Amino acid sequence: MGAIVFNVTTAALMVMMVNCGLGVVGRDTLRGRPIPWAAAALTAIAVGGVLLQLVWSGAMGALDADPAKSGWWREFTSVFMQNGGILGAAWNLVTLAVVAALAQWYWGGPLTLGFFLAGIVLPGRIDTLLGFGDGPSTDPRNFAGSSGATYYLGATLALAFLTRTRLPKELALAIGVPALGLAMWLAQDNGHGLVSVYGFALGGAAWAVRTRRRDGSANADHSPERAR
């Protein structure tokens, strides 16, 4: 029963983030949007990782993030290995493609890739800084899998949606992402929840910087010297 609740809440959190992404980019605008090259690249690498596992039995051992093994590359290559079986791998690939596409359409390709990279390298380091454990306690990959970075990226969409709406139901949806994430971590020790809180916070920082730069540019364009 515990495993079922774990999976249901994990899936529910993803559904909430996807709906936030659809809300912030506009559900009716998807057909006319360009191909999200960053999302396509991330998904292609992840699919390539699965194919590599199918043809090379030693792929997981060589590329996972087992801390007992040496290799600086493991932190990055492990993200594109999948160890949740067929259904788990399919879920990870589909959610990565959808979340990365929505993120690129809002944040742009370079920032989307930056957020995904942050979702790989930051959670374990923040854990250590906050004293949450000796290892990557909020990293749900169990040494492999793209879900941690995907949930991290998806949470930035919730933050973006929060800044773009004033409707109570939509505000509740956006705020519900970090709230549910924190509850999942506290009640289930579910790492997907806390990486979502981290992603929401990073999205807030990125939004603040972007807004400040935009306001600064607007003020410069309307300065007296510019108007002359």
C-alpha atoms as one frame of an Amber mdcrd trajectory, in Angstrom:
protein
   0.000   0.000   0.000   2.852   2.350   0.832   4.391   1.838  -2.605   1.062
   2.614  -4.282   0.651   5.859  -2.341   4.263   6.761  -3.138   3.705   6.262
  -6.869   0.339   8.039  -6.894   1.639  11.141  -5.120   4.748  11.201  -7.300
   2.597  11.044 -10.437   0.182  13.652  -9.060   3.041  16.072  -8.469   4.156
  15.676 -12.073   0.612  16.219 -13.368   0.419  19.430 -11.365   3.710  20.689
 -12.813   2.681  19.841 -16.374  -0.601  21.701 -15.899   1.343  24.688 -14.598
   3.519  24.532 -17.695   0.501  24.360 -19.982  -0.991  27.301 -18.163   2.077
  29.480 -18.450   2.768  28.831 -22.146  -0.894  28.709 -23.193  -2.695  25.490
 -24.044  -4.055  26.930 -27.289  -0.628  28.006 -28.551   1.107  24.613 -28.630
   0.440  23.853 -32.315   2.065  27.042 -33.493   5.193  26.835 -31.375   8.610
  25.935 -32.816  10.295  22.606 -32.191  11.914  22.760 -28.740  15.456  21.801
 -29.718  16.772  21.638 -26.152  13.961  19.314 -25.095  14.490  17.178 -28.177
  18.210  16.919 -27.444  17.711  15.918 -23.802  15.089  13.349 -24.755  17.253
  11.936 -27.537  20.161  11.466 -25.126  17.858   9.772 -22.622  16.491   7.450
 -25.312  20.056   6.743 -26.379  20.874   5.797 -22.804  18.043   3.271 -22.727
  19.142   1.801 -26.055  22.693   1.556 -24.750  21.436  -0.411 -21.757  19.644
  -2.795 -24.086  22.729  -3.572 -26.147  25.396  -3.382 -23.413  24.849  -5.273
 -20.197  27.630  -3.332 -18.481  26.178   0.126 -19.163  24.612   0.586 -15.745
  27.729  -0.527 -13.914  29.912   1.806 -15.940  27.666   4.863 -15.950  25.520
   4.872 -12.807  26.148   7.167  -9.810  27.005   4.548  -7.216  29.177   6.490
  -4.737  31.188   3.338  -4.095  32.574   3.597  -7.634  35.025   6.168  -8.953
  34.480   8.351 -12.019  33.599  12.040 -12.219  31.338  11.398 -15.208  28.897
   9.247 -13.253  27.062  12.243 -11.805  26.024  13.190 -15.333  25.796   9.896
 -17.225  23.664   8.291 -14.500  20.848  10.722 -15.316  20.418   9.063 -18.698
  20.380   5.525 -17.332  17.015   4.122 -16.216  16.504   1.493 -13.545  12.738
   1.494 -13.005  11.849  -1.224 -15.476   9.926  -0.723 -18.714   7.136   1.350
 -17.198   9.524   3.446 -15.147  11.742   4.139 -18.142   8.739   5.046 -20.313
   7.418   7.415 -17.629  10.788   9.107 -17.265  11.243   9.562 -21.004   7.754
  10.926 -21.627   7.797  13.306 -18.674  11.264  14.545 -19.610  10.121  15.300
 -23.157   6.963  17.112 -22.039   8.461  19.092 -19.175  11.561  20.121 -21.132
   9.428  21.269 -24.076   7.184  23.395 -21.860  10.225  24.784 -20.078  11.928
  25.752 -23.320   8.830  27.505 -24.614   8.756  29.643 -21.490  12.361  29.956
 -20.292  14.178  29.432 -23.589  16.586  26.667 -24.578  19.793  27.756 -22.795
  18.064  28.381 -19.470  16.161  25.096 -19.743  19.435  23.230 -20.171  20.871
  25.210 -17.274  17.961  24.267 -15.020  18.286  20.612 -15.993  21.999  20.685
 -15.226  21.238  22.338 -11.895  18.780  19.539 -11.190  21.645  17.098 -11.612
  24.337  18.762  -9.540  22.595  20.873  -6.885  20.240  18.659  -4.825  22.907
  16.490  -3.226  25.096  19.505  -2.525  22.218  21.439  -0.962  21.465  18.397
   1.193  25.013  18.397   2.455  24.881  22.139   3.109  21.627  21.819   5.062
  22.734  18.721   6.902  20.047  16.425   5.501  22.304  13.401   5.365  25.638
  12.050   4.261  24.463  11.203   0.746  22.096  12.528  -1.906  18.991  12.028
   0.244  16.776  14.137  -1.986  18.064  12.517  -5.163  15.325  10.087  -6.253
  17.447   8.451  -8.926  18.749   5.630  -6.717  22.040   5.989  -8.606  20.313
   6.249 -12.003  17.340   7.867 -13.755  16.243  11.231 -15.121  13.296  11.811
 -12.785  15.173  13.959 -10.260  16.337  16.523 -12.816  12.955  16.412 -14.563
  11.000  17.165 -11.380  13.479  19.904 -10.568  12.915  21.452 -14.002   9.154
  20.994 -13.800   8.956  22.927 -10.537  10.345  26.016 -12.260   7.195  25.999
 -14.390   5.060  26.116 -11.258   6.934  29.203 -10.117   6.504  30.774 -13.549
   2.775  30.079 -13.464   2.524  31.617 -10.009   3.890  34.881 -11.381   1.530
  34.910 -14.380  -1.900  34.367 -12.818  -4.216  35.914 -10.254  -6.971  33.285
 -10.361  -7.368  31.537  -7.003  -7.550  28.026  -8.469  -4.436  28.592 -10.569
  -2.557  30.148  -7.664  -3.468  27.123  -5.556  -2.178  24.814  -8.282   1.141
  26.626  -8.516   1.669  26.921  -4.763   0.529  23.327  -4.393   3.644  22.065
  -6.171   6.196  22.988  -3.485   3.611  22.358  -0.756   2.906  18.809  -1.940
   6.584  18.273  -2.624   7.535  19.189   0.926   4.739  17.025   2.332   5.916
  14.078   0.224   9.436  14.443   1.517   8.374  14.732   5.138   5.766  11.952
   5.045   7.332   9.518   2.567  10.996  10.497   2.400  10.168  10.952  -1.285
  13.089  12.685  -2.955  10.975  13.853  -5.900   9.220  16.174  -3.481  12.235
  18.014  -2.130  13.968  18.405  -5.495  10.722  20.062  -6.609  11.002  22.516
  -3.722  14.579  23.251  -4.753  13.535  23.742  -8.378  10.707  26.069  -7.371
  13.174  28.191  -5.396  15.678  28.341  -8.260  12.888  29.265 -10.666  12.023
  32.146  -8.362  15.592  33.399  -8.414  15.757  33.159 -12.217  12.419  34.947
 -12.588  13.552  37.751 -10.273  16.760  38.270 -12.249  14.908  38.203 -15.562
  12.299  40.694 -14.313  14.941  43.041 -12.945  16.847  43.000 -16.229  13.658
  43.592 -18.206  12.675  46.512 -15.976  16.185  47.909 -16.218  16.074  47.767
 -20.011  12.662  49.410 -20.074  13.855  52.230 -17.807  16.914  52.759 -19.987
  14.764  52.979 -23.121  12.605  55.659 -21.498  15.400  57.664 -19.895  15.656
  61.398 -20.796  18.984  60.865 -22.519  17.526  58.112 -24.684  14.528  60.216
 -25.597  16.601  63.068 -27.020
